[in-house]
Amino acid sequence: MTQIKDLKKRFSNIKKIDFINNLLRWDQQVYMPEGANKGRAELIAFMNSLKHKKLVSEKTGRLIKKAEQVSNLNLIETAILREAKRAYSKAIKIPIDLVKKIAKSVTIGHKIWEHAREKNNFSLFQPILQQIIELKKQYAELIDLGSSPYDSLIDDYEPGATSAWIQSLFDELKLQLISILKKILKSNNGPDDAILHRYYPSEKQWQFSIELIEKLNFDFNIGRQDKSVHPFTMPLSETDIRITTRIREYYLPACIFGTIHECGHALYNMGFMEEIHSTNLAEVTSLGIHESQSRLWETIIGKSQEFWNYFYPLLQSYFPKNLQKFPQEKFYRALNKVEPSLIRVEADEITYPLHIIIRFEIEKMIFEDHVQVGELPSIWNEKMNDLLGINPPDDALGILQDVHWSGGAFGYFPSYTLGNLYAAQIFSYAKEQIPNLHDEISQGEFSHLLKYLRDHIHQYGAIYYPHDLIKRINGDALNIKYFITYLKEKYYRIFKI
Ligand code: ZN
């Protein structure tokens, strides 16, 4: 079957361009001197256009047609063809002119957003945001996937998901979270997290983070960790996975949980089955599933009591001055403080999804109800008040806090919360299958859990879409009840409710 082989090769080459681009971007954020930025941006743009040309070329179309004529394709080949068609049919719908316009407007948009945030003034950002939204509307109409233009944008991050489906999940989730939050805020047993804000020397934090991910089975033979302003995971091939972390000397969780989060992403990237290496399936199936892997390790494992049964003595040995006499239980409670706050990235497990729901509802209004861009700050503030009970004092701490919209990444936000929901559901299944999981975690033993994730999630890469992937485990579709149960069990105990 040379037809499928030829197609495979075509997309393997396209993937190589992605990897080269990733290497350029990894270096840009980790080592590159500031002055090299312009030249690097040109290299990245060149690689992007090379990829686009290869993808939309007649040859690619021909190879897809030929492969479609082959009967009896196996599971992997069928998925290779499906993904090839998906990428190709999306790319040919968008004229190169629009691709360039979007690329240009988000480059400018990013700079203006930084400036507007610094000046704390949404109106500076408004005209370019308006332009980006208009271009994304054109894009969505051309892609034309679901019943709403927003669906076409969501599909770039979450194949198969629709805004109606997400809304049905989020509506229920919102009610449940607000009710849990109300109970927590009434409790007088809230943790004190002052211990986390003491001075923790940078070098020691770094050493601890390395020891930590070694224990979590991060494979240093095919990966490494570095430092960057914003932590990220970047695959440079199937056997070269880079992660980064950041260190704040007066806020211990930044490094620890940034590291665990990215390690969770990396374990997924490191776990694709060999049969799909060098194909378009050696890819995370969606951002939501990607995020489920990072959040599972970061929050469900990393912020659990069992995890610190093992790691707290080690952490104490790194920072005896602060922690030697500080009880583990109090440390665990400090990590799990709950408090409505202005900034999404600093939010706890209960309020984080509410931040996401606000952004989802606003994006939906933009693309489905055609709300005016000038109205967005007041809508934002209203929703912050409704859901979290706080009023942003200004735009920088409100609508200007996230980078996503300046980059045209509409439809991205829901993935974060879908990730939490998937994580809770997957972990609840894993617990059933690994009888001593809690004891294992207490002993710093994570290999059975990793094997479970490898077997049910990682190895498949993009063979199955999220919906099928989760159903294959236990027959159930994604359901918020697992996440809600997890939150109630954990936080009602912490807050003695
Ligand atoms: Zn992530």
Tab-separated table of C-alpha atoms and ligand atoms in Angstrom:
chain	number	residue	atom	x	y	z
A	1	MET	CA	0.000	0.000	0.000
A	2	THR	CA	2.302	2.707	-1.223
A	3	GLN	CA	-0.593	5.206	-1.214
A	4	ILE	CA	-0.757	5.384	2.548
A	5	LYS	CA	3.034	5.225	2.806
A	6	ASP	CA	3.389	8.247	0.549
A	7	LEU	CA	0.799	10.169	2.521
A	8	LYS	CA	2.505	9.205	5.762
A	9	LYS	CA	5.810	10.488	4.475
A	10	ARG	CA	4.287	13.757	3.303
A	11	PHE	CA	2.898	14.475	6.752
A	12	SER	CA	6.019	13.227	8.456
A	13	ASN	CA	7.923	15.898	6.508
A	14	ILE	CA	5.392	18.539	7.467
A	15	LYS	CA	5.843	17.478	11.078
A	16	LYS	CA	9.596	17.879	10.773
A	17	ILE	CA	9.004	21.527	9.881
A	18	ASP	CA	6.976	21.854	13.084
A	19	PHE	CA	9.799	20.357	15.113
A	20	ILE	CA	12.378	22.673	13.562
A	21	ASN	CA	10.074	25.563	14.292
A	22	ASN	CA	9.736	24.365	17.879
A	23	LEU	CA	13.504	24.295	18.221
A	24	LEU	CA	13.651	27.906	17.027
A	25	ARG	CA	10.923	28.880	19.507
A	26	TRP	CA	12.425	26.901	22.378
A	27	ASP	CA	15.752	28.642	21.931
A	28	GLN	CA	13.985	31.989	21.527
A	29	GLN	CA	12.458	31.635	24.978
A	30	VAL	CA	15.346	29.935	26.764
A	31	TYR	CA	18.720	31.134	25.462
A	32	MET	CA	18.403	33.635	22.628
A	33	PRO	CA	19.811	37.132	23.191
A	34	GLU	CA	17.187	39.899	23.081
A	35	GLY	CA	18.644	41.553	19.984
A	36	ALA	CA	18.175	38.396	17.909
A	37	ASN	CA	14.408	38.662	18.115
A	38	LYS	CA	13.718	40.221	14.728
A	39	GLY	CA	15.851	37.745	12.830
A	40	ARG	CA	14.358	34.846	14.728
A	41	ALA	CA	10.809	36.023	14.012
A	42	GLU	CA	11.705	35.997	10.304
A	43	LEU	CA	13.019	32.435	10.508
A	44	ILE	CA	9.872	31.288	12.280
A	45	ALA	CA	7.628	33.041	9.740
A	46	PHE	CA	9.650	31.414	6.925
A	47	MET	CA	9.188	27.943	8.395
A	48	ASN	CA	5.472	28.613	8.878
A	49	SER	CA	4.993	29.588	5.255
A	50	LEU	CA	7.040	26.585	4.127
A	51	LYS	CA	4.734	24.350	6.145
A	52	HIS	CA	1.631	26.039	4.774
A	53	LYS	CA	2.824	25.651	1.186
A	54	LYS	CA	3.557	21.972	1.650
A	55	LEU	CA	0.212	21.417	3.345
A	56	VAL	CA	-1.996	23.119	0.741
A	57	SER	CA	-0.063	21.931	-2.304
A	58	GLU	CA	-1.768	19.934	-5.029
A	59	LYS	CA	0.541	17.067	-4.266
A	60	THR	CA	-0.874	16.772	-0.732
A	61	GLY	CA	-4.410	16.799	-2.154
A	62	ARG	CA	-3.493	14.092	-4.648
A	63	LEU	CA	-1.928	11.887	-1.986
A	64	ILE	CA	-5.043	12.164	0.176
A	65	LYS	CA	-7.307	11.230	-2.743
A	66	LYS	CA	-5.171	8.208	-3.545
A	67	ALA	CA	-5.133	7.035	0.068
A	68	GLU	CA	-8.900	7.417	0.234
A	69	GLN	CA	-9.263	4.815	-2.477
A	70	VAL	CA	-7.527	2.151	-0.413
A	71	SER	CA	-9.889	-0.202	1.336
A	72	ASN	CA	-9.053	-2.156	4.502
A	73	LEU	CA	-6.900	0.460	6.186
A	74	ASN	CA	-6.019	-0.494	9.748
A	75	LEU	CA	-6.767	1.637	12.810
A	76	ILE	CA	-3.565	3.672	12.632
A	77	GLU	CA	-3.731	4.198	8.875
A	78	THR	CA	-7.364	5.291	9.097
A	79	ALA	CA	-6.428	7.854	11.724
A	80	ILE	CA	-3.422	9.047	9.698
A	81	LEU	CA	-5.719	9.663	6.729
A	82	ARG	CA	-8.350	11.337	8.927
A	83	GLU	CA	-5.804	13.747	10.417
A	84	ALA	CA	-4.264	14.454	7.021
A	85	LYS	CA	-7.694	15.325	5.614
A	86	ARG	CA	-8.505	17.438	8.633
A	87	ALA	CA	-5.330	19.522	8.375
A	88	TYR	CA	-5.510	19.778	4.585
A	89	SER	CA	-9.196	20.669	4.308
A	90	LYS	CA	-8.861	23.372	6.946
A	91	ALA	CA	-5.757	24.847	5.361
A	92	ILE	CA	-7.163	25.041	1.827
A	93	LYS	CA	-10.260	26.856	3.050
A	94	ILE	CA	-8.168	29.807	4.184
A	95	PRO	CA	-6.641	32.020	1.465
A	96	ILE	CA	-2.969	32.803	2.008
A	97	ASP	CA	-3.900	36.454	2.156
A	98	LEU	CA	-6.011	35.901	5.266
A	99	VAL	CA	-3.300	33.719	6.833
A	100	LYS	CA	-0.853	36.596	6.412
A	101	LYS	CA	-3.309	39.205	7.694
A	102	ILE	CA	-3.967	37.180	10.835
A	103	ALA	CA	-0.251	36.579	11.399
A	104	LYS	CA	0.486	40.271	11.028
A	105	SER	CA	-2.366	41.478	13.216
A	106	VAL	CA	-1.483	39.142	16.077
A	107	THR	CA	2.162	40.174	15.959
A	108	ILE	CA	1.129	43.812	16.240
A	109	GLY	CA	-1.677	42.844	18.625
A	110	HIS	CA	0.734	41.247	21.046
A	111	LYS	CA	2.913	44.349	21.243
A	112	ILE	CA	-0.082	46.659	21.656
A	113	TRP	CA	-1.562	44.391	24.307
A	114	GLU	CA	1.682	44.533	26.308
A	115	HIS	CA	1.669	48.307	26.053
A	116	ALA	CA	-2.048	48.626	26.925
A	117	ARG	CA	-1.609	46.365	29.937
A	118	GLU	CA	1.341	48.400	31.110
A	119	LYS	CA	-0.657	51.616	30.666
A	120	ASN	CA	-3.653	49.908	32.218
A	121	ASN	CA	-5.912	51.097	29.417
A	122	PHE	CA	-8.203	48.803	27.414
A	123	SER	CA	-9.070	51.508	24.879
A	124	LEU	CA	-5.484	51.348	23.542
A	125	PHE	CA	-5.987	47.656	22.804
A	126	GLN	CA	-9.546	47.953	21.505
A	127	PRO	CA	-8.913	48.832	17.808
A	128	ILE	CA	-6.441	45.989	17.176
A	129	LEU	CA	-8.576	43.558	19.165
A	130	GLN	CA	-11.525	44.562	17.010
A	131	GLN	CA	-9.417	43.841	13.913
A	132	ILE	CA	-8.255	40.450	15.214
A	133	ILE	CA	-11.847	39.495	16.024
A	134	GLU	CA	-13.019	40.509	12.541
A	135	LEU	CA	-10.282	38.380	10.953
A	136	LYS	CA	-11.087	35.432	13.191
A	137	LYS	CA	-14.746	35.776	12.237
A	138	GLN	CA	-13.770	35.567	8.574
A	139	TYR	CA	-11.599	32.558	9.392
A	140	ALA	CA	-14.438	30.851	11.276
A	141	GLU	CA	-16.906	31.442	8.445
A	142	LEU	CA	-14.524	29.923	5.912
A	143	ILE	CA	-13.764	26.919	8.104
A	144	ASP	CA	-17.520	26.553	8.620
A	145	LEU	CA	-17.600	23.489	10.851
A	146	GLY	CA	-20.438	23.647	13.281
A	147	SER	CA	-23.665	25.463	13.718
A	148	SER	CA	-21.857	28.454	15.202
A	149	PRO	CA	-18.698	30.265	14.054
A	150	TYR	CA	-17.318	29.786	17.564
A	151	ASP	CA	-17.405	26.001	16.952
A	152	SER	CA	-14.917	26.401	14.119
A	153	LEU	CA	-12.509	28.179	16.457
A	154	ILE	CA	-12.926	25.684	19.312
A	155	ASP	CA	-12.231	22.836	16.913
A	156	ASP	CA	-8.647	24.035	16.419
A	157	TYR	CA	-7.921	23.128	20.034
A	158	GLU	CA	-10.552	20.535	20.880
A	159	PRO	CA	-11.513	18.310	17.929
A	160	GLY	CA	-15.171	17.373	18.010
A	161	ALA	CA	-16.179	19.806	20.768
A	162	THR	CA	-18.886	22.418	20.195
A	163	SER	CA	-19.802	25.537	22.077
A	164	ALA	CA	-23.250	24.086	22.868
A	165	TRP	CA	-21.701	20.975	24.432
A	166	ILE	CA	-19.205	23.014	26.432
A	167	GLN	CA	-21.945	25.309	27.605
A	168	SER	CA	-24.057	22.409	28.827
A	169	LEU	CA	-21.092	21.217	30.918
A	170	PHE	CA	-20.114	24.670	32.124
A	171	ASP	CA	-23.639	25.772	33.096
A	172	GLU	CA	-23.929	22.923	35.554
A	173	LEU	CA	-20.322	23.259	36.665
A	174	LYS	CA	-20.816	26.942	37.396
A	175	LEU	CA	-23.754	26.306	39.728
A	176	GLN	CA	-21.931	23.567	41.586
A	177	LEU	CA	-18.712	25.555	41.983
A	178	ILE	CA	-20.502	28.641	43.236
A	179	SER	CA	-22.325	26.560	45.818
A	180	ILE	CA	-19.079	24.893	46.984
A	181	LEU	CA	-17.319	28.255	47.074
A	182	LYS	CA	-20.082	29.804	49.188
A	183	LYS	CA	-19.709	27.064	51.795
A	184	ILE	CA	-15.940	27.438	51.838
A	185	LEU	CA	-16.085	31.201	52.229
A	186	LYS	CA	-18.394	30.817	55.215
A	187	SER	CA	-15.955	28.477	56.943
A	188	ASN	CA	-13.652	29.859	59.609
A	189	ASN	CA	-11.081	27.148	59.026
A	190	GLY	CA	-9.300	28.625	56.048
A	191	PRO	CA	-5.577	27.850	55.678
A	192	ASP	CA	-2.852	30.441	56.138
A	193	ASP	CA	-0.329	30.445	53.286
A	194	ALA	CA	2.274	32.889	54.676
A	195	ILE	CA	4.855	30.081	54.804
A	196	LEU	CA	4.855	29.910	51.000
A	197	HIS	CA	5.871	33.558	50.729
A	198	ARG	CA	9.117	33.315	52.680
A	199	TYR	CA	12.539	33.426	51.035
A	200	TYR	CA	13.464	30.213	49.175
A	201	PRO	CA	16.855	30.458	47.418
A	202	SER	CA	16.641	29.987	43.685
A	203	GLU	CA	19.365	27.355	43.344
A	204	LYS	CA	17.780	25.101	45.965
A	205	GLN	CA	14.385	25.399	44.297
A	206	TRP	CA	15.934	24.371	41.018
A	207	GLN	CA	17.641	21.320	42.535
A	208	PHE	CA	14.433	20.269	44.246
A	209	SER	CA	12.488	20.594	40.989
A	210	ILE	CA	14.940	18.301	39.205
A	211	GLU	CA	14.782	15.695	41.960
A	212	LEU	CA	10.998	15.959	41.886
A	213	ILE	CA	10.517	15.218	38.201
A	214	GLU	CA	13.107	12.450	38.316
A	215	LYS	CA	10.838	10.783	40.846
A	216	LEU	CA	7.805	11.388	38.601
A	217	ASN	CA	9.576	9.400	35.867
A	218	PHE	CA	10.448	12.299	33.593
A	219	ASP	CA	12.945	10.657	31.242
A	220	PHE	CA	16.098	12.793	31.176
A	221	ASN	CA	17.464	10.628	28.404
A	222	ILE	CA	14.872	12.119	26.033
A	223	GLY	CA	14.125	15.394	27.777
A	224	ARG	CA	15.507	18.281	29.756
A	225	GLN	CA	14.314	21.131	31.902
A	226	ASP	CA	15.406	24.761	31.551
A	227	LYS	CA	14.197	28.118	32.809
A	228	SER	CA	11.987	30.630	30.980
A	229	VAL	CA	9.716	33.571	31.801
A	230	HIS	CA	6.574	31.515	31.184
A	231	PRO	CA	6.858	27.751	31.705
A	232	PHE	CA	6.077	25.596	28.675
A	233	THR	CA	6.507	22.142	27.126
A	234	MET	CA	7.968	21.846	23.640
A	235	PRO	CA	8.513	18.606	21.705
A	236	LEU	CA	11.546	18.854	19.389
A	237	SER	CA	10.906	15.321	18.162
A	238	GLU	CA	9.150	12.284	19.634
A	239	THR	CA	12.320	11.584	21.596
A	240	ASP	CA	13.310	15.083	22.636
A	241	ILE	CA	10.840	16.769	24.958
A	242	ARG	CA	11.807	20.079	26.543
A	243	ILE	CA	10.142	21.649	29.535
A	244	THR	CA	10.797	24.898	31.354
A	245	THR	CA	10.023	26.246	34.783
A	246	ARG	CA	10.285	29.600	36.516
A	247	ILE	CA	11.478	30.431	39.978
A	248	ARG	CA	10.141	33.085	42.322
A	249	GLU	CA	12.269	33.343	45.435
A	250	TYR	CA	9.404	34.656	47.540
A	251	TYR	CA	6.718	32.318	46.251
A	252	LEU	CA	7.635	28.650	46.533
A	253	PRO	CA	4.647	27.139	44.606
A	254	ALA	CA	5.554	28.879	41.321
A	255	CYS	CA	8.515	26.598	40.650
A	256	ILE	CA	7.206	23.404	42.237
A	257	PHE	CA	3.832	23.379	40.540
A	258	GLY	CA	5.017	24.928	37.286
A	259	THR	CA	7.534	22.094	37.103
A	260	ILE	CA	5.034	19.357	37.925
A	261	HIS	CA	2.540	20.836	35.443
A	262	GLU	CA	4.974	20.840	32.547
A	263	CYS	CA	6.295	17.426	33.562
A	264	GLY	CA	2.717	16.128	33.255
A	265	HIS	CA	2.527	17.508	29.721
A	266	ALA	CA	5.924	16.031	28.890
A	267	LEU	CA	5.040	12.546	30.174
A	268	TYR	CA	2.192	12.551	27.651
A	269	ASN	CA	4.530	13.594	24.814
A	270	MET	CA	7.075	10.987	25.903
A	271	GLY	CA	4.517	8.183	25.881
A	272	PHE	CA	3.336	7.863	22.271
A	273	MET	CA	3.551	4.283	20.957
A	274	GLU	CA	6.406	3.717	18.562
A	275	GLU	CA	4.090	2.726	15.702
A	276	ILE	CA	2.941	6.336	15.419
A	277	HIS	CA	6.352	8.010	15.730
A	278	SER	CA	7.162	10.180	12.696
A	279	THR	CA	3.484	10.342	11.752
A	280	ASN	CA	0.857	13.025	12.162
A	281	LEU	CA	-0.556	10.975	15.076
A	282	ALA	CA	2.474	11.554	17.316
A	283	GLU	CA	0.619	14.496	18.712
A	284	VAL	CA	-1.571	15.239	21.722
A	285	THR	CA	-5.153	14.601	20.710
A	286	SER	CA	-6.439	17.909	22.083
A	287	LEU	CA	-5.392	20.711	24.374
A	288	GLY	CA	-8.024	19.564	26.865
A	289	ILE	CA	-6.494	16.095	27.110
A	290	HIS	CA	-3.011	17.645	27.190
A	291	GLU	CA	-4.137	19.825	30.072
A	292	SER	CA	-5.755	16.850	31.809
A	293	GLN	CA	-2.320	15.258	32.035
A	294	SER	CA	-0.594	18.354	33.398
A	295	ARG	CA	-3.348	19.171	35.868
A	296	LEU	CA	-3.669	15.574	37.067
A	297	TRP	CA	-0.044	15.628	38.213
A	298	GLU	CA	-0.014	19.243	39.325
A	299	THR	CA	-3.220	19.391	41.359
A	300	ILE	CA	-4.745	15.978	42.026
A	301	ILE	CA	-1.352	14.396	42.799
A	302	GLY	CA	0.889	17.378	43.558
A	303	LYS	CA	-1.492	19.088	45.962
A	304	SER	CA	-2.522	15.896	47.775
A	305	GLN	CA	-1.571	14.882	51.280
A	306	GLU	CA	-0.088	11.592	50.090
A	307	PHE	CA	2.277	13.349	47.719
A	308	TRP	CA	3.681	15.446	50.549
A	309	ASN	CA	3.936	12.427	52.842
A	310	TYR	CA	6.796	11.500	50.583
A	311	PHE	CA	8.126	14.855	49.427
A	312	TYR	CA	7.789	17.030	52.515
A	313	PRO	CA	10.775	15.552	54.394
A	314	LEU	CA	12.819	16.056	51.241
A	315	LEU	CA	11.600	19.626	50.861
A	316	GLN	CA	12.431	20.244	54.533
A	317	SER	CA	15.967	19.056	53.919
A	318	TYR	CA	16.292	21.629	51.129
A	319	PHE	CA	14.850	24.484	53.181
A	320	PRO	CA	15.453	23.650	56.851
A	321	LYS	CA	15.365	27.273	57.933
A	322	ASN	CA	11.761	27.768	56.831
A	323	LEU	CA	10.345	24.296	57.087
A	324	GLN	CA	12.205	22.184	59.653
A	325	LYS	CA	9.763	23.064	62.397
A	326	PHE	CA	6.774	23.719	60.170
A	327	PRO	CA	4.197	20.870	60.338
A	328	GLN	CA	3.394	19.007	57.134
A	329	GLU	CA	-0.359	19.264	57.650
A	330	LYS	CA	-0.139	23.056	57.783
A	331	PHE	CA	2.025	23.079	54.666
A	332	TYR	CA	-0.517	20.912	52.825
A	333	ARG	CA	-3.315	23.246	53.906
A	334	ALA	CA	-1.345	26.307	52.788
A	335	LEU	CA	-1.028	24.818	49.305
A	336	ASN	CA	-4.785	24.442	49.144
A	337	LYS	CA	-5.950	27.842	50.229
A	338	VAL	CA	-9.131	28.941	48.456
A	339	GLU	CA	-9.817	32.572	47.783
A	340	PRO	CA	-11.564	34.401	44.938
A	341	SER	CA	-8.887	36.473	43.263
A	342	LEU	CA	-8.445	38.715	40.255
A	343	ILE	CA	-5.832	36.769	38.333
A	344	ARG	CA	-6.648	33.490	36.591
A	345	VAL	CA	-3.156	32.000	36.629
A	346	GLU	CA	-2.917	32.401	40.397
A	347	ALA	CA	-6.352	30.947	41.121
A	348	ASP	CA	-7.015	27.848	43.246
A	349	GLU	CA	-8.720	24.667	42.048
A	350	ILE	CA	-12.247	25.856	42.918
A	351	THR	CA	-12.155	29.358	41.463
A	352	TYR	CA	-9.936	28.611	38.447
A	353	PRO	CA	-12.749	27.108	36.356
A	354	LEU	CA	-14.940	30.118	37.151
A	355	HIS	CA	-12.293	32.364	35.566
A	356	ILE	CA	-12.409	30.128	32.498
A	357	ILE	CA	-16.211	30.106	32.361
A	358	ILE	CA	-16.177	33.927	32.305
A	359	ARG	CA	-13.837	33.910	29.297
A	360	PHE	CA	-15.843	31.196	27.539
A	361	GLU	CA	-19.095	33.116	27.988
A	362	ILE	CA	-17.516	36.306	26.685
A	363	GLU	CA	-16.015	34.581	23.629
A	364	LYS	CA	-19.409	33.064	22.936
A	365	MET	CA	-20.971	36.526	23.081
A	366	ILE	CA	-18.341	37.865	20.678
A	367	PHE	CA	-18.754	35.157	18.045
A	368	GLU	CA	-22.392	34.201	18.468
A	369	ASP	CA	-24.127	37.328	19.739
A	370	HIS	CA	-21.887	39.906	18.042
A	371	VAL	CA	-21.379	41.964	21.162
A	372	GLN	CA	-19.410	45.204	20.616
A	373	VAL	CA	-15.732	45.124	21.557
A	374	GLY	CA	-16.105	48.400	23.482
A	375	GLU	CA	-18.559	46.716	25.835
A	376	LEU	CA	-16.180	43.921	26.810
A	377	PRO	CA	-14.544	45.536	29.867
A	378	SER	CA	-17.877	46.207	31.559
A	379	ILE	CA	-19.142	42.714	30.693
A	380	TRP	CA	-15.919	41.297	32.126
A	381	ASN	CA	-16.270	43.216	35.366
A	382	GLU	CA	-19.917	42.295	35.723
A	383	LYS	CA	-19.166	38.605	35.315
A	384	MET	CA	-16.254	38.771	37.782
A	385	ASN	CA	-18.669	40.221	40.275
A	386	ASP	CA	-21.425	37.677	39.550
A	387	LEU	CA	-19.243	34.566	39.662
A	388	LEU	CA	-16.420	35.469	42.022
A	389	GLY	CA	-17.859	38.361	43.980
A	390	ILE	CA	-14.982	40.703	43.230
A	391	ASN	CA	-14.639	43.906	41.237
A	392	PRO	CA	-11.503	44.351	39.126
A	393	PRO	CA	-10.092	47.765	40.067
A	394	ASP	CA	-8.685	48.321	36.570
A	395	ASP	CA	-8.184	46.802	33.106
A	396	ALA	CA	-4.703	45.408	33.797
A	397	LEU	CA	-6.074	43.278	36.640
A	398	GLY	CA	-9.221	42.636	34.602
A	399	ILE	CA	-9.730	42.090	30.910
A	400	LEU	CA	-6.115	42.791	29.901
A	401	GLN	CA	-4.540	40.073	32.055
A	402	ASP	CA	-4.421	37.227	29.498
A	403	VAL	CA	-2.236	37.025	26.417
A	404	HIS	CA	-4.610	34.744	24.458
A	405	TRP	CA	-6.876	37.226	22.691
A	406	SER	CA	-3.957	39.342	21.505
A	407	GLY	CA	-2.698	36.208	19.769
A	408	GLY	CA	-6.095	35.490	18.219
A	409	ALA	CA	-6.436	32.332	20.324
A	410	PHE	CA	-10.209	32.405	20.686
A	411	GLY	CA	-11.664	29.034	21.640
A	412	TYR	CA	-8.534	28.099	23.595
A	413	PHE	CA	-9.706	28.894	27.135
A	414	PRO	CA	-12.349	26.134	27.507
A	415	SER	CA	-9.568	23.527	27.122
A	416	TYR	CA	-8.152	24.459	30.530
A	417	THR	CA	-11.318	23.516	32.338
A	418	LEU	CA	-12.103	20.555	30.124
A	419	GLY	CA	-8.630	19.421	31.217
A	420	ASN	CA	-9.599	19.574	34.895
A	421	LEU	CA	-12.781	17.640	34.200
A	422	TYR	CA	-10.978	14.959	32.200
A	423	ALA	CA	-8.242	14.732	34.837
A	424	ALA	CA	-10.691	14.060	37.675
A	425	GLN	CA	-12.539	11.434	35.641
A	426	ILE	CA	-9.365	9.665	34.514
A	427	PHE	CA	-7.912	9.700	38.028
A	428	SER	CA	-11.100	8.271	39.498
A	429	TYR	CA	-10.833	5.358	37.023
A	430	ALA	CA	-7.142	4.906	37.811
A	431	LYS	CA	-7.885	4.691	41.548
A	432	GLU	CA	-10.287	1.828	40.921
A	433	GLN	CA	-7.695	-0.054	38.925
A	434	ILE	CA	-4.683	0.539	41.154
A	435	PRO	CA	-5.830	-0.623	44.591
A	436	ASN	CA	-2.905	0.785	46.594
A	437	LEU	CA	-2.520	3.992	44.659
A	438	HIS	CA	-2.691	6.261	47.694
A	439	ASP	CA	-0.039	4.232	49.530
A	440	GLU	CA	2.121	4.210	46.441
A	441	ILE	CA	1.942	7.986	46.158
A	442	SER	CA	2.839	8.274	49.850
A	443	GLN	CA	5.946	6.241	49.101
A	444	GLY	CA	6.940	8.294	46.078
A	445	GLU	CA	6.004	5.438	43.762
A	446	PHE	CA	4.340	6.681	40.578
A	447	SER	CA	5.121	4.004	38.016
A	448	HIS	CA	1.756	2.219	38.193
A	449	LEU	CA	-0.116	5.456	37.753
A	450	LEU	CA	2.103	6.414	34.838
A	451	LYS	CA	1.572	3.002	33.273
A	452	TYR	CA	-2.173	3.454	33.610
A	453	LEU	CA	-1.976	6.824	31.844
A	454	ARG	CA	0.342	5.383	29.197
A	455	ASP	CA	-2.028	2.480	28.548
A	456	HIS	CA	-5.219	4.508	28.369
A	457	ILE	CA	-4.148	7.944	27.151
A	458	HIS	CA	-0.538	8.630	26.195
A	459	GLN	CA	0.260	5.811	23.813
A	460	TYR	CA	-2.567	6.673	21.436
A	461	GLY	CA	-1.401	10.185	20.626
A	462	ALA	CA	-4.005	11.553	18.228
A	463	ILE	CA	-5.445	8.188	17.159
A	464	TYR	CA	-8.642	8.799	19.131
A	465	TYR	CA	-10.412	12.109	19.664
A	466	PRO	CA	-11.067	13.093	23.300
A	467	HIS	CA	-14.668	11.942	23.224
A	468	ASP	CA	-13.699	8.417	22.105
A	469	LEU	CA	-10.589	8.287	24.238
A	470	ILE	CA	-12.512	8.838	27.469
A	471	LYS	CA	-15.367	6.546	26.459
A	472	ARG	CA	-12.977	3.717	25.691
A	473	ILE	CA	-11.822	3.631	29.315
A	474	ASN	CA	-15.114	2.981	31.018
A	475	GLY	CA	-17.932	3.633	28.602
A	476	ASP	CA	-18.768	7.036	30.105
A	477	ALA	CA	-18.612	10.336	28.275
A	478	LEU	CA	-17.043	13.331	30.011
A	479	ASN	CA	-19.069	14.111	33.131
A	480	ILE	CA	-18.550	16.884	35.665
A	481	LYS	CA	-19.554	14.669	38.594
A	482	TYR	CA	-16.020	13.269	39.004
A	483	PHE	CA	-14.508	16.700	39.366
A	484	ILE	CA	-17.220	17.905	41.735
A	485	THR	CA	-16.885	14.803	43.932
A	486	TYR	CA	-13.119	15.230	44.021
A	487	LEU	CA	-13.399	18.886	45.047
A	488	LYS	CA	-16.002	18.226	47.736
A	489	GLU	CA	-14.106	15.333	49.284
A	490	LYS	CA	-10.871	17.273	49.410
A	491	TYR	CA	-11.949	20.785	50.311
A	492	TYR	CA	-14.800	20.023	52.709
A	493	ARG	CA	-12.202	18.155	54.764
A	494	ILE	CA	-9.683	20.978	54.612
A	495	PHE	CA	-12.306	23.563	55.534
A	496	LYS	CA	-14.056	21.219	58.001
A	497	ILE	CA	-17.454	21.560	56.321
B	1	ZN	ZN	-0.636	23.374	30.551
